[in-house]
PDB file of C-alpha atoms and ligand atoms in Angstrom:
ATOM      1  CA  MET W  27       0.000  -0.011   0.007  1.00 90.00           C
ATOM      2  CA  THR W  28       1.175   3.511  -0.800  1.00 96.00           C
ATOM      3  CA  GLU W  29       1.793   5.563   2.341  1.00 98.00           C
ATOM      4  CA  PHE W  30       0.849   9.234   1.916  1.00 98.00           C
ATOM      5  CA  GLY W  31       2.567  11.858   4.045  1.00 98.00           C
ATOM      6  CA  VAL W  32       1.392  15.398   4.806  1.00 98.00           C
ATOM      7  CA  LEU W  33       4.047  17.883   5.948  1.00 98.00           C
ATOM      8  CA  ALA W  34       2.530  18.849   9.286  1.00 98.00           C
ATOM      9  CA  LEU W  35       4.792  21.577  10.650  1.00 98.00           C
ATOM     10  CA  GLN W  36       2.456  24.501  10.116  1.00 95.00           C
ATOM     11  CA  GLY W  37      -0.491  25.580   7.987  1.00 94.00           C
ATOM     12  CA  ASP W  38      -3.399  23.761   6.492  1.00 92.00           C
ATOM     13  CA  TRP W  39      -2.100  20.188   6.700  1.00 97.00           C
ATOM     14  CA  ALA W  40      -4.989  18.510   8.594  1.00 97.00           C
ATOM     15  CA  ALA W  41      -7.558  19.125   5.835  1.00 98.00           C
ATOM     16  CA  HIS W  42      -5.332  17.388   3.252  1.00 98.00           C
ATOM     17  CA  GLY W  43      -4.987  14.316   5.451  1.00 98.00           C
ATOM     18  CA  ALA W  44      -8.780  14.155   5.923  1.00 98.00           C
ATOM     19  CA  ILE W  45      -9.404  14.299   2.153  1.00 98.00           C
ATOM     20  CA  LEU W  46      -6.833  11.647   1.330  1.00 98.00           C
ATOM     21  CA  ARG W  47      -8.320   9.345   3.972  1.00 98.00           C
ATOM     22  CA  GLU W  48     -11.803  10.014   2.630  1.00 98.00           C
ATOM     23  CA  LEU W  49     -10.442   8.893  -0.775  1.00 98.00           C
ATOM     24  CA  GLY W  50      -9.140   5.684   0.783  1.00 98.00           C
ATOM     25  CA  ALA W  51      -5.503   6.535   1.392  1.00 98.00           C
ATOM     26  CA  SER W  52      -3.329   5.636   4.339  1.00 98.00           C
ATOM     27  CA  THR W  53      -1.887   8.971   5.642  1.00 98.00           C
ATOM     28  CA  HIS W  54       0.778  10.085   8.077  1.00 98.00           C
ATOM     29  CA  PRO W  55       1.786  13.476   9.382  1.00 98.00           C
ATOM     30  CA  VAL W  56       5.433  14.243   8.520  1.00 98.00           C
ATOM     31  CA  ARG W  57       7.401  16.285  11.060  1.00 98.00           C
ATOM     32  CA  THR W  58      10.732  14.515  11.274  1.00 98.00           C
ATOM     33  CA  ALA W  59      13.310  12.835   9.055  1.00 98.00           C
ATOM     34  CA  ALA W  60      12.106   9.456  10.393  1.00 98.00           C
ATOM     35  CA  ASP W  61       8.515  10.303   9.382  1.00 98.00           C
ATOM     36  CA  LEU W  62       9.647  11.180   5.881  1.00 98.00           C
ATOM     37  CA  VAL W  63      11.404   7.859   5.381  1.00 98.00           C
ATOM     38  CA  ARG W  64       8.097   6.043   6.006  1.00 98.00           C
ATOM     39  CA  VAL W  65       6.090   7.761   3.242  1.00 98.00           C
ATOM     40  CA  ASP W  66       5.995   7.237  -0.536  1.00 98.00           C
ATOM     41  CA  ALA W  67       4.338  10.542  -1.499  1.00 98.00           C
ATOM     42  CA  LEU W  68       3.986  13.931   0.207  1.00 98.00           C
ATOM     43  CA  VAL W  69       1.613  16.893   0.428  1.00 98.00           C
ATOM     44  CA  ILE W  70       3.289  20.237   1.177  1.00 98.00           C
ATOM     45  CA  PRO W  71       0.345  22.379   2.336  1.00 98.00           C
ATOM     46  CA  GLY W  72      -0.388  26.058   2.330  1.00 97.00           C
ATOM     47  CA  GLY W  73       0.574  28.159   5.281  1.00 96.00           C
ATOM     48  CA  GLU W  74       3.531  30.480   5.595  1.00 96.00           C
ATOM     49  CA  SER W  75       6.533  29.392   3.580  1.00 97.00           C
ATOM     50  CA  SER W  76       9.066  31.309   5.656  1.00 96.00           C
ATOM     51  CA  ALA W  77       7.718  29.809   8.885  1.00 97.00           C
ATOM     52  CA  MET W  78       7.785  26.292   7.338  1.00 97.00           C
ATOM     53  CA  LEU W  79      11.417  26.772   6.262  1.00 97.00           C
ATOM     54  CA  ARG W  80      12.356  27.677   9.838  1.00 97.00           C
ATOM     55  CA  LEU W  81      10.509  24.679  11.246  1.00 98.00           C
ATOM     56  CA  MET W  82      12.267  22.353   8.709  1.00 97.00           C
ATOM     57  CA  GLU W  83      15.724  23.379   9.904  1.00 97.00           C
ATOM     58  CA  PRO W  84      16.255  21.191  13.005  1.00 96.00           C
ATOM     59  CA  GLU W  85      15.705  17.969  11.025  1.00 96.00           C
ATOM     60  CA  ASN W  86      17.179  19.294   7.816  1.00 97.00           C
ATOM     61  CA  LEU W  87      13.862  18.480   6.205  1.00 98.00           C
ATOM     62  CA  ALA W  88      14.160  20.870   3.257  1.00 98.00           C
ATOM     63  CA  ARG W  89      17.207  19.045   1.886  1.00 98.00           C
ATOM     64  CA  ARG W  90      15.763  15.603   2.723  1.00 98.00           C
ATOM     65  CA  ILE W  91      12.472  16.393   0.969  1.00 98.00           C
ATOM     66  CA  ARG W  92      14.382  17.826  -1.988  1.00 98.00           C
ATOM     67  CA  ASP W  93      16.424  14.648  -2.309  1.00 98.00           C
ATOM     68  CA  ARG W  94      13.309  12.491  -2.208  1.00 98.00           C
ATOM     69  CA  ILE W  95      11.571  14.623  -4.858  1.00 98.00           C
ATOM     70  CA  VAL W  96      14.626  14.432  -7.091  1.00 97.00           C
ATOM     71  CA  ALA W  97      14.556  10.676  -6.608  1.00 97.00           C
ATOM     72  CA  GLY W  98      10.917  10.576  -7.847  1.00 97.00           C
ATOM     73  CA  MET W  99       8.618  10.990  -4.807  1.00 98.00           C
ATOM     74  CA  ALA W 100       5.205  12.266  -5.924  1.00 98.00           C
ATOM     75  CA  VAL W 101       4.329  15.661  -4.395  1.00 98.00           C
ATOM     76  CA  LEU W 102       1.230  17.845  -4.123  1.00 98.00           C
ATOM     77  CA  ALA W 103       2.293  21.378  -3.258  1.00 98.00           C
ATOM     78  CA  THR W 104      -0.306  24.024  -2.535  1.00 98.00           C
ATOM     79  CA  CYS W 105       0.178  27.793  -2.113  1.00 97.00           C
ATOM     80  CA  ALA W 106       3.121  28.099   0.344  1.00 97.00           C
ATOM     81  CA  GLY W 107       4.160  24.596  -0.849  1.00 98.00           C
ATOM     82  CA  VAL W 108       4.585  25.956  -4.409  1.00 98.00           C
ATOM     83  CA  ILE W 109       6.737  28.760  -3.060  1.00 98.00           C
ATOM     84  CA  LEU W 110       8.924  26.241  -1.193  1.00 98.00           C
ATOM     85  CA  LEU W 111       9.480  24.162  -4.334  1.00 98.00           C
ATOM     86  CA  ALA W 112      10.028  27.016  -6.796  1.00 98.00           C
ATOM     87  CA  GLU W 113      13.357  27.535  -8.523  1.00 98.00           C
ATOM     88  CA  ASN W 114      13.154  31.347  -8.160  1.00 98.00           C
ATOM     89  CA  ILE W 115      11.314  33.240  -5.464  1.00 98.00           C
ATOM     90  CA  ARG W 116      10.663  36.950  -5.247  1.00 97.00           C
ATOM     91  CA  PRO W 117      11.414  38.591  -2.889  1.00 96.00           C
ATOM     92  CA  PRO W 118      14.395  36.206  -2.571  1.00 96.00           C
ATOM     93  CA  GLN W 119      13.916  33.318  -0.122  1.00 96.00           C
ATOM     94  CA  GLN W 120      15.568  29.951   0.398  1.00 94.00           C
ATOM     95  CA  GLY W 121      13.795  27.029  -1.192  1.00 96.00           C
ATOM     96  CA  LEU W 122      14.029  23.501  -2.524  1.00 98.00           C
ATOM     97  CA  ALA W 123      14.393  24.654  -6.176  1.00 98.00           C
ATOM     98  CA  VAL W 124      12.908  21.543  -7.779  1.00 98.00           C
ATOM     99  CA  LEU W 125      10.023  23.181  -9.653  1.00 98.00           C
ATOM    100  CA  ASN W 126      11.037  25.097 -12.778  1.00 98.00           C
ATOM    101  CA  VAL W 127       8.965  28.168 -12.124  1.00 98.00           C
ATOM    102  CA  ASP W 128       9.432  31.739 -10.877  1.00 98.00           C
ATOM    103  CA  VAL W 129       6.969  32.872  -8.205  1.00 98.00           C
ATOM    104  CA  VAL W 130       6.242  36.164  -6.561  1.00 97.00           C
ATOM    105  CA  ARG W 131       4.977  35.871  -2.991  1.00 96.00           C
ATOM    106  CA  ASN W 132       1.753  37.661  -2.055  1.00 91.00           C
ATOM    107  CA  ALA W 133       1.715  39.101  -5.565  1.00 88.00           C
ATOM    108  CA  TYR W 134      -1.993  39.654  -5.937  1.00 84.00           C
ATOM    109  CA  GLY W 135      -2.145  41.952  -2.964  1.00 75.00           C
ATOM    110  CA  ARG W 136      -5.583  42.938  -1.790  1.00 64.00           C
ATOM    111  CA  GLN W 137      -7.147  41.791  -5.046  1.00 60.00           C
ATOM    112  CA  LEU W 138      -6.710  38.130  -4.037  1.00 62.00           C
ATOM    113  CA  HIS W 139      -6.024  38.444  -0.334  1.00 73.00           C
ATOM    114  CA  SER W 140      -8.668  35.806   0.184  1.00 84.00           C
ATOM    115  CA  THR W 141     -10.998  35.059  -2.629  1.00 88.00           C
ATOM    116  CA  VAL W 142     -12.905  32.374  -4.432  1.00 93.00           C
ATOM    117  CA  ALA W 143     -12.268  32.441  -8.167  1.00 94.00           C
ATOM    118  CA  GLU W 144     -13.130  30.236 -11.146  1.00 97.00           C
ATOM    119  CA  ILE W 145     -10.209  28.365 -12.629  1.00 98.00           C
ATOM    120  CA  VAL W 146     -10.203  27.284 -16.226  1.00 98.00           C
ATOM    121  CA  LEU W 147      -8.798  23.787 -16.652  1.00 98.00           C
ATOM    122  CA  THR W 148      -7.164  21.969 -19.562  1.00 96.00           C
ATOM    123  CA  LYS W 149      -8.439  18.462 -20.377  1.00 96.00           C
ATOM    124  CA  GLU W 150      -6.118  16.472 -18.066  1.00 95.00           C
ATOM    125  CA  LEU W 151      -8.459  16.617 -15.065  1.00 96.00           C
ATOM    126  CA  GLY W 152     -11.560  15.703 -17.064  1.00 95.00           C
ATOM    127  CA  LYS W 153     -14.883  17.534 -17.034  1.00 96.00           C
ATOM    128  CA  PRO W 154     -16.068  20.005 -15.998  1.00 97.00           C
ATOM    129  CA  LEU W 155     -13.308  22.256 -17.392  1.00 98.00           C
ATOM    130  CA  ARG W 156     -13.937  24.639 -14.489  1.00 98.00           C
ATOM    131  CA  MET W 157     -12.877  24.401 -10.880  1.00 97.00           C
ATOM    132  CA  GLU W 158     -13.377  26.556  -7.815  1.00 97.00           C
ATOM    133  CA  GLY W 159     -10.154  28.034  -6.481  1.00 97.00           C
ATOM    134  CA  VAL W 160      -9.818  29.443  -2.978  1.00 96.00           C
ATOM    135  CA  PHE W 161      -6.887  31.894  -2.996  1.00 95.00           C
ATOM    136  CA  ILE W 162      -5.341  33.079   0.274  1.00 93.00           C
ATOM    137  CA  ARG W 163      -2.386  35.428  -0.023  1.00 93.00           C
ATOM    138  CA  ALA W 164      -1.482  33.396  -3.087  1.00 95.00           C
ATOM    139  CA  PRO W 165       1.831  33.477  -4.885  1.00 96.00           C
ATOM    140  CA  ARG W 166       1.810  34.340  -8.578  1.00 96.00           C
ATOM    141  CA  ILE W 167       3.605  32.065 -11.030  1.00 98.00           C
ATOM    142  CA  VAL W 168       5.283  34.486 -13.427  1.00 98.00           C
ATOM    143  CA  ARG W 169       7.374  32.014 -15.445  1.00 98.00           C
ATOM    144  CA  VAL W 170       7.121  28.330 -16.212  1.00 98.00           C
ATOM    145  CA  SER W 171       9.805  26.353 -18.038  1.00 97.00           C
ATOM    146  CA  SER W 172       9.038  23.993 -20.904  1.00 97.00           C
ATOM    147  CA  LYS W 173       9.149  21.061 -18.437  1.00 96.00           C
ATOM    148  CA  VAL W 174       6.016  22.407 -16.786  1.00 98.00           C
ATOM    149  CA  THR W 175       2.477  21.631 -18.013  1.00 98.00           C
ATOM    150  CA  VAL W 176      -0.162  24.218 -17.084  1.00 98.00           C
ATOM    151  CA  LEU W 177      -3.351  22.393 -16.056  1.00 98.00           C
ATOM    152  CA  GLY W 178      -5.312  25.418 -14.892  1.00 98.00           C
ATOM    153  CA  ARG W 179      -5.348  29.179 -15.201  1.00 98.00           C
ATOM    154  CA  TRP W 180      -7.005  32.066 -13.486  1.00 96.00           C
ATOM    155  CA  ARG W 181      -7.226  34.902 -16.013  1.00 93.00           C
ATOM    156  CA  ASP W 182      -3.840  34.524 -17.786  1.00 93.00           C
ATOM    157  CA  ASP W 183      -1.895  33.162 -14.853  1.00 97.00           C
ATOM    158  CA  PRO W 184      -0.966  29.501 -14.407  1.00 98.00           C
ATOM    159  CA  VAL W 185      -2.457  28.453 -11.024  1.00 98.00           C
ATOM    160  CA  LEU W 186      -2.419  24.648 -11.384  1.00 98.00           C
ATOM    161  CA  ILE W 187       0.693  23.032 -12.853  1.00 98.00           C
ATOM    162  CA  ARG W 188       2.403  19.697 -13.213  1.00 98.00           C
ATOM    163  CA  GLN W 189       6.058  18.919 -13.703  1.00 98.00           C
ATOM    164  CA  GLY W 190       6.426  15.160 -13.900  1.00 96.00           C
ATOM    165  CA  HIS W 191       5.525  13.809 -10.464  1.00 97.00           C
ATOM    166  CA  ILE W 192       5.153  17.301  -8.949  1.00 98.00           C
ATOM    167  CA  LEU W 193       1.660  18.809  -8.858  1.00 98.00           C
ATOM    168  CA  GLY W 194       1.378  22.436  -7.754  1.00 98.00           C
ATOM    169  CA  ALA W 195      -1.633  24.685  -7.022  1.00 98.00           C
ATOM    170  CA  THR W 196      -1.329  28.302  -5.967  1.00 98.00           C
ATOM    171  CA  PHE W 197      -4.794  27.998  -4.457  1.00 97.00           C
ATOM    172  CA  HIS W 198      -6.211  25.716  -1.721  1.00 97.00           C
ATOM    173  CA  PRO W 199      -7.956  22.645  -3.214  1.00 98.00           C
ATOM    174  CA  GLU W 200      -8.435  21.246   0.295  1.00 97.00           C
ATOM    175  CA  LEU W 201     -10.975  24.019   0.943  1.00 97.00           C
ATOM    176  CA  SER W 202     -13.246  23.121  -1.985  1.00 97.00           C
ATOM    177  CA  ALA W 203     -15.429  20.072  -2.622  1.00 97.00           C
ATOM    178  CA  ASP W 204     -13.771  19.121  -5.906  1.00 98.00           C
ATOM    179  CA  ARG W 205     -11.472  16.145  -5.288  1.00 98.00           C
ATOM    180  CA  ARG W 206      -9.848  15.851  -8.739  1.00 98.00           C
ATOM    181  CA  ILE W 207      -6.484  17.321  -7.674  1.00 98.00           C
ATOM    182  CA  HIS W 208      -6.127  14.957  -4.698  1.00 98.00           C
ATOM    183  CA  GLU W 209      -7.187  12.048  -6.912  1.00 98.00           C
ATOM    184  CA  MET W 210      -4.561  12.962  -9.501  1.00 98.00           C
ATOM    185  CA  PHE W 211      -1.935  13.186  -6.755  1.00 98.00           C
ATOM    186  CA  MET W 212      -2.962   9.775  -5.328  1.00 98.00           C
ATOM    187  CA  LYS W 213      -2.615   8.199  -8.774  1.00 97.00           C
ATOM    188  CA  ALA W 214       0.879   9.645  -9.122  1.00 97.00           C
ATOM    189  CA  GLY W 215       1.781   8.368  -5.653  1.00 97.00           C
ATOM    190  CA  GLU W 216       0.454   4.907  -6.380  1.00 95.00           C
ATOM    191  CA  ALA W 217       2.185   4.780  -9.767  1.00 93.00           C
ATOM    192  CA  GLY W 218       5.492   5.840  -8.179  1.00 85.00           C
ATOM    193  CA  ASN W 219       5.108   3.059  -5.627  1.00 69.00           C
ATOM    194  CA  GLY W 220       4.112   0.378  -8.128  1.00 54.00           C
TER     195      GLY W 220
HETATM  196  N1  LIG F  17       1.764  34.044   1.498  1.00 78.54           N
HETATM  197  C1  LIG F  17       2.156  32.795   2.014  1.00 78.54           C
HETATM  198  C2  LIG F  17       3.665  32.561   1.861  1.00 78.54           C
HETATM  199  O1  LIG F  17       4.329  33.405   1.384  1.00 78.54           O
HETATM  200  C3  LIG F  17       1.420  31.669   1.311  1.00 78.54           C
HETATM  201  C4  LIG F  17      -0.058  31.751   1.653  1.00 78.54           C
HETATM  202  C5  LIG F  17      -0.733  30.453   1.716  1.00 78.54           C
HETATM  203  O2  LIG F  17      -0.120  29.345   1.671  1.00 78.54           O
HETATM  204  N2  LIG F  17      -2.020  30.471   1.853  1.00 78.54           N
HETATM  205  O3  LIG F  17       4.168  31.560   2.299  1.00 78.54           O
END
């Protein structure tokens, strides 16, 4: 059985665990290096990326997670999680640099401080080609490399992306009823563990 981890240092981790369990997954909170070793796939939730970085330091989790992702571990990163994985972050901040995108933190300002918007999807997630997106102090993806597939946009901005086994959403899918993103992540986790 695939063991799904949720990085549980800070932020909205509990809701992801509940959804994955509802979809039939076996889930574990990940707070230490020992926890990380036990899981096959990982959710990096929304929250505050700078706070998460600090909390990852004692166990050197940023580097350990990076090494696992490079080795093929499936990841679902949402909001602050996308910031943590991005190659370039503005204003500059440390990160895992595994996702070939540039992001600007809190870039939407008051416009998207906390808002529900309609995301337009490509075909990969099936119908409907619309999805609700809850944005909370969301980062803006301002560049994607050719390795990145854009699965969803809000206006012209990529807000749901995939790069191989890394799935990233700048919004909070755990706060909406649509389960397609978690299902896609579970499939990637199960395939990686097969
Ligand atoms: N603004 C937060 C950050 O910079 C992200 C917000 C979120 O995850 N909801 O980390």
